[in-house]
Amino acid sequence: MAPALLNQTVCVMDASGRLGSALVHRLLQRGYAVHAAVHNHDELQSFKRLSSENKKLRVFGSDPLDYHSLMEALKGCCGLFYSFELPSDNPTYDEFVGELEVRAAHNVLEACAQTDTIDKVVFTSSATAVIWRDQHNSVRSDVNERNWSDINFCKKFKVGIGNPIKRIFLIKVRSLDFDVIESVQLWHGLSKTVAEKTAWALAMDRGVNMVSINAGLLMHPNLSIKDPYLLGAAEMFKDGVFVAVDLGFLVDAHICVFEDSSSYGRYLCFNRVLNCSKDVVKLSSMLLPSSSPLGLEDEGVHEQKISSQKLSKLMVDFNSELQME
């Protein structure tokens, strides 16, 4: 950690999400004072109990659509870790949630521009804001941070419906037939793309120092087949861009890009690539533990077509074990 960052105050928003909560705890361990901006007010009490035990933690009830609450949480902070997370009991993306995420991104970056003490913003986005494009109308090449998902492609995506495993993995499964194909919108990729572009436009216009983390599918014990990231998983799998990330690695990546003064732009973040049948079987067993093991006709390995080299280089010397007593 750079000495200048010791004992500095940072804000984590939304602290009530899975990533936000983990960031709060890790940042406290590293010696930061933390403003935990909690969007889910049901989680306020648990954070307030935690703050009563740790003088370096302050808790704020915030609303991404309430500009005043954002300014209050950011007051006195040198940095912001921002993520938009859906409630775990309702992980559904639709047009309303997409518009909410875009408005929230705009409000948060505007609040940062109005906060003189903010030196850096780490904006959590998704790999789904990078990978979606019409492969038939573009030259096939490895995907990296320079790529943006095609908004029109996300709006016209087609996917199979019926059996949940077929809906997620539109791969030939022995003894299972496909149902019908329908057009659906990739709301997760669409929302993440528009929200991140909104944030970047405002950051550049207002001179806010921002970096983004474009994370793969977040792996955790409660991962559900309803996770919106999984829509289109079959295409990601076949295109070699189906990637996932463990929570601990994702937290380290956020802190690394914040603490490293040389960080810039976007960073794809993943430490798992799902590109062979055993990966699909393992994930399917996690999503539907009571179902019978799958027999896949697709036994091959799909070439990885996505790179996180930019982040890997940055994290070479990062010390994730550093803690301040």
CSV table of N, CA and C in Angstrom, one decimal, residues 156-274:
chain,number,residue,atom,x,y,z
A,156,LYS,N,-31.5,-7.6,-29.4
A,156,LYS,CA,-32.1,-8.6,-30.4
A,156,LYS,C,-31.6,-10.0,-30.2
A,157,PHE,N,-31.1,-10.3,-29.0
A,157,PHE,CA,-30.5,-11.6,-28.7
A,157,PHE,C,-31.6,-12.7,-28.8
A,158,LYS,N,-31.2,-13.9,-29.2
A,158,LYS,CA,-32.2,-15.0,-29.3
A,158,LYS,C,-31.7,-16.1,-28.4
A,159,VAL,N,-32.6,-16.8,-27.6
A,159,VAL,CA,-32.2,-17.8,-26.7
A,159,VAL,C,-33.3,-18.9,-26.7
A,160,GLY,N,-32.9,-20.1,-26.3
A,160,GLY,CA,-33.9,-21.1,-26.1
A,160,GLY,C,-34.6,-21.0,-24.8
A,161,ILE,N,-35.8,-21.5,-24.8
A,161,ILE,CA,-36.6,-21.5,-23.5
A,161,ILE,C,-37.1,-22.9,-23.2
A,162,GLY,N,-37.5,-23.2,-22.0
A,162,GLY,CA,-37.9,-24.5,-21.6
A,162,GLY,C,-37.2,-25.0,-20.4
A,163,ASN,N,-36.6,-26.1,-20.5
A,163,ASN,CA,-35.8,-26.7,-19.4
A,163,ASN,C,-34.7,-25.7,-18.9
A,164,PRO,N,-34.6,-25.4,-17.6
A,164,PRO,CA,-33.7,-24.4,-17.1
A,164,PRO,C,-32.2,-24.6,-17.5
A,165,ILE,N,-31.8,-25.9,-17.5
A,165,ILE,CA,-30.4,-26.1,-17.9
A,165,ILE,C,-30.2,-25.8,-19.4
A,166,LYS,N,-31.2,-26.2,-20.2
A,166,LYS,CA,-31.1,-25.9,-21.6
A,166,LYS,C,-31.1,-24.4,-21.9
A,167,ARG,N,-31.9,-23.7,-21.0
A,167,ARG,CA,-32.0,-22.3,-21.2
A,167,ARG,C,-30.6,-21.6,-20.9
A,168,ILE,N,-29.9,-22.1,-19.9
A,168,ILE,CA,-28.6,-21.6,-19.5
A,168,ILE,C,-27.6,-22.1,-20.5
A,169,PHE,N,-27.5,-23.4,-20.7
A,169,PHE,CA,-26.5,-24.0,-21.5
A,169,PHE,C,-27.1,-24.6,-22.8
A,170,LEU,N,-27.2,-23.8,-23.8
A,170,LEU,CA,-27.9,-24.2,-25.0
A,170,LEU,C,-26.9,-25.1,-25.8
A,171,ILE,N,-26.5,-26.1,-25.1
A,171,ILE,CA,-25.5,-27.1,-25.7
A,171,ILE,C,-26.3,-28.4,-25.8
A,172,LYS,N,-25.9,-29.3,-26.7
A,172,LYS,CA,-26.6,-30.6,-26.8
A,172,LYS,C,-26.4,-31.4,-25.6
A,173,VAL,N,-27.5,-31.7,-24.9
A,173,VAL,CA,-27.5,-32.5,-23.7
A,173,VAL,C,-28.1,-33.9,-24.0
A,174,ARG,N,-27.4,-34.9,-23.8
A,174,ARG,CA,-27.9,-36.3,-24.1
A,174,ARG,C,-29.3,-36.5,-23.5
A,175,SER,N,-30.2,-37.0,-24.2
A,175,SER,CA,-31.6,-37.3,-23.8
A,175,SER,C,-32.5,-36.1,-23.6
A,176,LEU,N,-32.0,-34.9,-23.9
A,176,LEU,CA,-32.8,-33.7,-23.9
A,176,LEU,C,-32.9,-33.0,-25.2
A,177,ASP,N,-34.1,-32.7,-25.6
A,177,ASP,CA,-34.3,-32.0,-26.9
A,177,ASP,C,-34.5,-30.5,-26.6
A,178,PHE,N,-34.2,-29.7,-27.6
A,178,PHE,CA,-34.4,-28.2,-27.4
A,178,PHE,C,-35.9,-27.9,-27.6
A,179,ASP,N,-36.3,-26.9,-26.9
A,179,ASP,CA,-37.7,-26.4,-27.1
A,179,ASP,C,-37.7,-25.4,-28.2
A,180,VAL,N,-38.2,-24.2,-28.0
A,180,VAL,CA,-38.3,-23.2,-29.0
A,180,VAL,C,-37.2,-22.1,-28.8
A,181,ILE,N,-37.0,-21.3,-29.8
A,181,ILE,CA,-36.1,-20.2,-29.7
A,181,ILE,C,-36.9,-18.9,-29.7
A,182,GLU,N,-36.6,-18.0,-28.8
A,182,GLU,CA,-37.3,-16.7,-28.7
A,182,GLU,C,-36.3,-15.6,-28.6
A,183,SER,N,-36.8,-14.4,-29.0
A,183,SER,CA,-35.9,-13.2,-28.8
A,183,SER,C,-36.1,-12.7,-27.4
A,184,VAL,N,-35.0,-12.4,-26.7
A,184,VAL,CA,-35.0,-11.8,-25.4
A,184,VAL,C,-33.9,-10.8,-25.4
A,185,GLN,N,-34.1,-9.8,-24.5
A,185,GLN,CA,-33.1,-8.8,-24.4
A,185,GLN,C,-32.1,-9.2,-23.3
A,186,LEU,N,-30.8,-9.0,-23.6
A,186,LEU,CA,-29.7,-9.3,-22.6
A,186,LEU,C,-29.7,-8.1,-21.7
A,187,TRP,N,-30.6,-8.0,-20.7
A,187,TRP,CA,-30.8,-6.8,-19.9
A,187,TRP,C,-29.5,-6.6,-19.0
A,188,HIS,N,-28.9,-7.7,-18.6
A,188,HIS,CA,-27.7,-7.5,-17.8
A,188,HIS,C,-26.6,-6.8,-18.6
A,189,GLY,N,-26.3,-7.3,-19.7
A,189,GLY,CA,-25.2,-6.7,-20.6
A,189,GLY,C,-25.6,-5.3,-21.0
A,190,LEU,N,-26.9,-5.2,-21.4
A,190,LEU,CA,-27.4,-3.9,-21.9
A,190,LEU,C,-27.3,-2.8,-20.8
A,191,SER,N,-27.7,-3.2,-19.6
A,191,SER,CA,-27.7,-2.2,-18.5
A,191,SER,C,-26.3,-1.9,-18.1
A,192,LYS,N,-25.4,-2.9,-18.0
A,192,LYS,CA,-24.1,-2.6,-17.5
A,192,LYS,C,-23.3,-1.8,-18.6
A,193,THR,N,-23.6,-2.0,-19.9
A,193,THR,CA,-22.9,-1.3,-20.9
A,193,THR,C,-23.3,0.2,-20.9
A,194,VAL,N,-24.6,0.5,-20.8
A,194,VAL,CA,-25.1,1.8,-20.9
A,194,VAL,C,-24.7,2.6,-19.6
A,195,ALA,N,-24.8,1.9,-18.4
A,195,ALA,CA,-24.4,2.5,-17.1
A,195,ALA,C,-22.9,2.9,-17.1
A,196,GLU,N,-22.1,1.9,-17.6
A,196,GLU,CA,-20.6,2.2,-17.6
A,196,GLU,C,-20.3,3.3,-18.6
A,197,LYS,N,-20.9,3.3,-19.7
A,197,LYS,CA,-20.7,4.4,-20.7
A,197,LYS,C,-21.1,5.7,-20.2
A,198,THR,N,-22.2,5.8,-19.4
A,198,THR,CA,-22.7,7.0,-18.8
A,198,THR,C,-21.7,7.5,-17.8
A,199,ALA,N,-21.2,6.6,-17.0
A,199,ALA,CA,-20.2,6.9,-16.0
A,199,ALA,C,-18.9,7.5,-16.6
A,200,TRP,N,-18.4,6.8,-17.6
A,200,TRP,CA,-17.2,7.3,-18.3
A,200,TRP,C,-17.4,8.6,-18.9
A,201,ALA,N,-18.6,8.9,-19.6
A,201,ALA,CA,-18.8,10.1,-20.2
A,201,ALA,C,-18.8,11.3,-19.2
A,202,LEU,N,-19.4,11.0,-18.0
A,202,LEU,CA,-19.5,12.1,-17.0
A,202,LEU,C,-18.1,12.3,-16.4
A,203,ALA,N,-17.4,11.2,-16.1
A,203,ALA,CA,-16.1,11.2,-15.5
A,203,ALA,C,-15.1,12.1,-16.4
A,204,MET,N,-15.1,11.8,-17.7
A,204,MET,CA,-14.2,12.5,-18.6
A,204,MET,C,-14.7,14.0,-18.7
A,205,ASP,N,-16.0,14.2,-18.7
A,205,ASP,CA,-16.4,15.6,-18.9
A,205,ASP,C,-16.1,16.4,-17.6
A,206,ARG,N,-16.2,15.8,-16.4
A,206,ARG,CA,-16.1,16.5,-15.2
A,206,ARG,C,-14.7,16.3,-14.6
A,207,GLY,N,-13.8,15.6,-15.2
A,207,GLY,CA,-12.4,15.5,-14.7
A,207,GLY,C,-12.3,14.6,-13.5
A,208,VAL,N,-13.2,13.6,-13.4
A,208,VAL,CA,-13.1,12.6,-12.3
A,208,VAL,C,-12.2,11.5,-12.7
A,209,ASN,N,-11.2,11.2,-11.8
A,209,ASN,CA,-10.3,10.1,-12.0
A,209,ASN,C,-11.0,8.8,-11.7
A,210,MET,N,-11.3,8.0,-12.8
A,210,MET,CA,-12.1,6.8,-12.6
A,210,MET,C,-11.4,5.6,-13.3
A,211,VAL,N,-11.5,4.5,-12.7
A,211,VAL,CA,-11.1,3.2,-13.3
A,211,VAL,C,-12.3,2.3,-13.2
A,212,SER,N,-12.5,1.3,-14.1
A,212,SER,CA,-13.6,0.4,-13.9
A,212,SER,C,-13.1,-1.1,-13.9
A,213,ILE,N,-13.8,-1.9,-13.1
A,213,ILE,CA,-13.5,-3.3,-13.0
A,213,ILE,C,-14.7,-4.0,-13.8
A,214,ASN,N,-14.3,-4.7,-14.8
A,214,ASN,CA,-15.4,-5.5,-15.6
A,214,ASN,C,-15.3,-6.9,-15.2
A,215,ALA,N,-16.1,-7.3,-14.2
A,215,ALA,CA,-16.0,-8.6,-13.6
A,215,ALA,C,-16.7,-9.7,-14.3
A,216,GLY,N,-16.2,-10.9,-14.2
A,216,GLY,CA,-16.9,-12.1,-14.7
A,216,GLY,C,-18.0,-12.5,-13.7
A,217,LEU,N,-18.6,-13.6,-14.0
A,217,LEU,CA,-19.6,-14.1,-13.1
A,217,LEU,C,-19.1,-14.3,-11.7
A,218,LEU,N,-19.7,-13.7,-10.7
A,218,LEU,CA,-19.3,-13.8,-9.3
A,218,LEU,C,-19.7,-15.2,-8.8
A,219,MET,N,-18.7,-16.0,-8.4
A,219,MET,CA,-18.9,-17.3,-7.8
A,219,MET,C,-19.1,-17.2,-6.3
A,220,HIS,N,-20.1,-17.8,-5.8
A,220,HIS,CA,-20.4,-17.8,-4.4
A,220,HIS,C,-21.3,-19.0,-4.1
A,221,PRO,N,-21.4,-19.5,-2.9
A,221,PRO,CA,-22.2,-20.7,-2.5
A,221,PRO,C,-23.7,-20.5,-2.9
A,222,ASN,N,-24.2,-19.3,-2.9
A,222,ASN,CA,-25.7,-19.1,-3.1
A,222,ASN,C,-26.0,-18.7,-4.6
A,223,LEU,N,-25.0,-19.0,-5.5
A,223,LEU,CA,-25.2,-18.7,-6.9
A,223,LEU,C,-26.5,-19.4,-7.4
A,224,SER,N,-27.4,-18.6,-8.0
A,224,SER,CA,-28.6,-19.2,-8.5
A,224,SER,C,-28.7,-19.2,-10.0
A,225,ILE,N,-29.5,-20.2,-10.5
A,225,ILE,CA,-29.7,-20.3,-11.9
A,225,ILE,C,-30.4,-19.0,-12.5
A,226,LYS,N,-31.0,-18.2,-11.5
A,226,LYS,CA,-31.7,-17.0,-11.9
A,226,LYS,C,-30.7,-15.8,-12.1
A,227,ASP,N,-29.5,-16.0,-11.8
A,227,ASP,CA,-28.5,-14.9,-11.9
A,227,ASP,C,-28.6,-14.4,-13.3
A,228,PRO,N,-28.8,-13.1,-13.5
A,228,PRO,CA,-29.0,-12.5,-14.8
A,228,PRO,C,-27.7,-12.6,-15.7
A,229,TYR,N,-26.6,-12.7,-15.1
A,229,TYR,CA,-25.3,-12.9,-15.9
A,229,TYR,C,-25.4,-14.1,-16.8
A,230,LEU,N,-26.1,-15.2,-16.3
A,230,LEU,CA,-26.1,-16.5,-17.0
A,230,LEU,C,-27.0,-16.5,-18.3
A,231,LEU,N,-27.8,-15.5,-18.5
A,231,LEU,CA,-28.5,-15.5,-19.8
A,231,LEU,C,-27.5,-15.4,-20.9
A,232,GLY,N,-27.6,-16.3,-21.8
A,232,GLY,CA,-26.6,-16.3,-22.9
A,232,GLY,C,-25.3,-17.1,-22.6
A,233,ALA,N,-25.3,-17.9,-21.5
A,233,ALA,CA,-24.1,-18.6,-21.1
A,233,ALA,C,-23.6,-19.5,-22.2
A,234,ALA,N,-24.6,-20.1,-22.9
A,234,ALA,CA,-24.2,-21.1,-24.0
A,234,ALA,C,-23.3,-20.4,-25.0
A,235,GLU,N,-23.7,-19.2,-25.4
A,235,GLU,CA,-23.0,-18.4,-26.4
A,235,GLU,C,-21.6,-18.0,-25.9
A,236,MET,N,-21.6,-17.6,-24.6
A,236,MET,CA,-20.3,-17.2,-24.0
A,236,MET,C,-19.4,-18.4,-24.0
A,237,PHE,N,-19.9,-19.6,-23.6
A,237,PHE,CA,-19.2,-20.8,-23.6
A,237,PHE,C,-18.6,-21.2,-24.9
A,238,LYS,N,-19.4,-21.2,-26.0
A,238,LYS,CA,-18.9,-21.5,-27.3
A,238,LYS,C,-18.0,-20.5,-27.9
A,239,ASP,N,-18.1,-19.2,-27.5
A,239,ASP,CA,-17.3,-18.2,-28.0
A,239,ASP,C,-16.0,-18.0,-27.2
A,240,GLY,N,-15.8,-18.8,-26.1
A,240,GLY,CA,-14.6,-18.8,-25.3
A,240,GLY,C,-14.5,-17.6,-24.5
A,241,VAL,N,-15.6,-17.0,-24.1
A,241,VAL,CA,-15.6,-15.8,-23.2
A,241,VAL,C,-16.4,-15.9,-22.0
A,242,PHE,N,-16.7,-17.2,-21.6
A,242,PHE,CA,-17.4,-17.4,-20.3
A,242,PHE,C,-16.4,-17.4,-19.2
A,243,VAL,N,-16.4,-16.4,-18.4
A,243,VAL,CA,-15.4,-16.2,-17.3
A,243,VAL,C,-16.1,-16.0,-16.0
A,244,ALA,N,-15.5,-16.3,-14.9
A,244,ALA,CA,-16.0,-16.2,-13.6
A,244,ALA,C,-14.9,-15.7,-12.7
A,245,VAL,N,-15.3,-15.2,-11.5
A,245,VAL,CA,-14.3,-14.6,-10.6
A,245,VAL,C,-14.8,-15.0,-9.1
A,246,ASP,N,-13.8,-15.3,-8.3
A,246,ASP,CA,-14.0,-15.5,-6.9
A,246,ASP,C,-14.1,-14.2,-6.2
A,247,LEU,N,-14.9,-14.2,-5.1
A,247,LEU,CA,-15.1,-12.9,-4.4
A,247,LEU,C,-13.8,-12.3,-3.9
A,248,GLY,N,-12.9,-13.2,-3.3
A,248,GLY,CA,-11.7,-12.7,-2.7
A,248,GLY,C,-10.8,-12.0,-3.8
A,249,PHE,N,-10.7,-12.7,-4.9
A,249,PHE,CA,-9.9,-12.1,-6.0
A,249,PHE,C,-10.5,-10.8,-6.5
A,250,LEU,N,-11.8,-10.7,-6.6
A,250,LEU,CA,-12.5,-9.5,-7.1
A,250,LEU,C,-12.2,-8.3,-6.1
A,251,VAL,N,-12.3,-8.6,-4.8
A,251,VAL,CA,-12.0,-7.6,-3.8
A,251,VAL,C,-10.5,-7.1,-3.9
A,252,ASP,N,-9.6,-8.1,-4.1
A,252,ASP,CA,-8.2,-7.7,-4.3
A,252,ASP,C,-8.0,-6.8,-5.5
A,253,ALA,N,-8.7,-7.1,-6.6
A,253,ALA,CA,-8.5,-6.4,-7.8
A,253,ALA,C,-9.0,-4.9,-7.6
A,254,HIS,N,-10.1,-4.7,-6.9
A,254,HIS,CA,-10.6,-3.4,-6.6
A,254,HIS,C,-9.6,-2.6,-5.8
A,255,ILE,N,-9.1,-3.2,-4.8
A,255,ILE,CA,-8.1,-2.5,-3.9
A,255,ILE,C,-6.8,-2.2,-4.7
A,256,CYS,N,-6.4,-3.1,-5.5
A,256,CYS,CA,-5.2,-2.9,-6.2
A,256,CYS,C,-5.3,-1.8,-7.2
A,257,VAL,N,-6.3,-1.7,-8.0
A,257,VAL,CA,-6.5,-0.6,-8.9
A,257,VAL,C,-6.6,0.8,-8.2
A,258,PHE,N,-7.2,0.7,-7.0
A,258,PHE,CA,-7.3,2.0,-6.2
A,258,PHE,C,-6.0,2.4,-5.7
A,259,GLU,N,-5.2,1.5,-5.2
A,259,GLU,CA,-4.0,1.9,-4.5
A,259,GLU,C,-2.8,2.2,-5.5
A,260,ASP,N,-2.9,1.6,-6.7
A,260,ASP,CA,-1.8,1.8,-7.7
A,260,ASP,C,-2.1,3.0,-8.5
A,261,SER,N,-1.2,4.0,-8.4
A,261,SER,CA,-1.4,5.3,-9.1
A,261,SER,C,-1.3,5.2,-10.6
A,262,SER,N,-0.7,4.0,-11.1
A,262,SER,CA,-0.6,3.9,-12.5
A,262,SER,C,-1.8,3.3,-13.2
A,263,SER,N,-2.8,2.9,-12.4
A,263,SER,CA,-4.0,2.3,-13.0
A,263,SER,C,-4.8,3.3,-13.8
A,264,TYR,N,-5.4,2.8,-14.9
A,264,TYR,CA,-6.2,3.7,-15.7
A,264,TYR,C,-7.2,2.8,-16.5
A,265,GLY,N,-8.3,3.5,-16.9
A,265,GLY,CA,-9.2,2.8,-17.9
A,265,GLY,C,-10.0,1.7,-17.3
A,266,ARG,N,-10.2,0.6,-18.1
A,266,ARG,CA,-11.0,-0.5,-17.8
A,266,ARG,C,-10.1,-1.7,-17.5
A,267,TYR,N,-10.6,-2.6,-16.6
A,267,TYR,CA,-9.9,-3.8,-16.3
A,267,TYR,C,-10.8,-5.0,-16.3
A,268,LEU,N,-10.6,-6.0,-17.2
A,268,LEU,CA,-11.4,-7.2,-17.2
A,268,LEU,C,-10.9,-8.0,-16.0
A,269,CYS,N,-11.8,-8.6,-15.2
A,269,CYS,CA,-11.4,-9.2,-13.9
A,269,CYS,C,-12.0,-10.6,-13.9
A,270,PHE,N,-11.2,-11.6,-13.9
A,270,PHE,CA,-11.7,-13.0,-13.7
A,270,PHE,C,-10.5,-13.9,-13.4
A,271,ASN,N,-10.7,-15.0,-12.7
A,271,ASN,CA,-9.7,-16.0,-12.4
A,271,ASN,C,-10.2,-17.4,-12.7
A,272,ARG,N,-11.3,-17.5,-13.5
A,272,ARG,CA,-11.7,-18.8,-13.9
A,272,ARG,C,-12.2,-18.6,-15.4
A,273,VAL,N,-11.9,-19.6,-16.2
A,273,VAL,CA,-12.5,-19.6,-17.6
A,273,VAL,C,-13.2,-20.9,-17.7
A,274,LEU,N,-14.5,-20.9,-18.1
A,274,LEU,CA,-15.3,-22.0,-18.3
A,274,LEU,C,-15.4,-22.3,-19.8
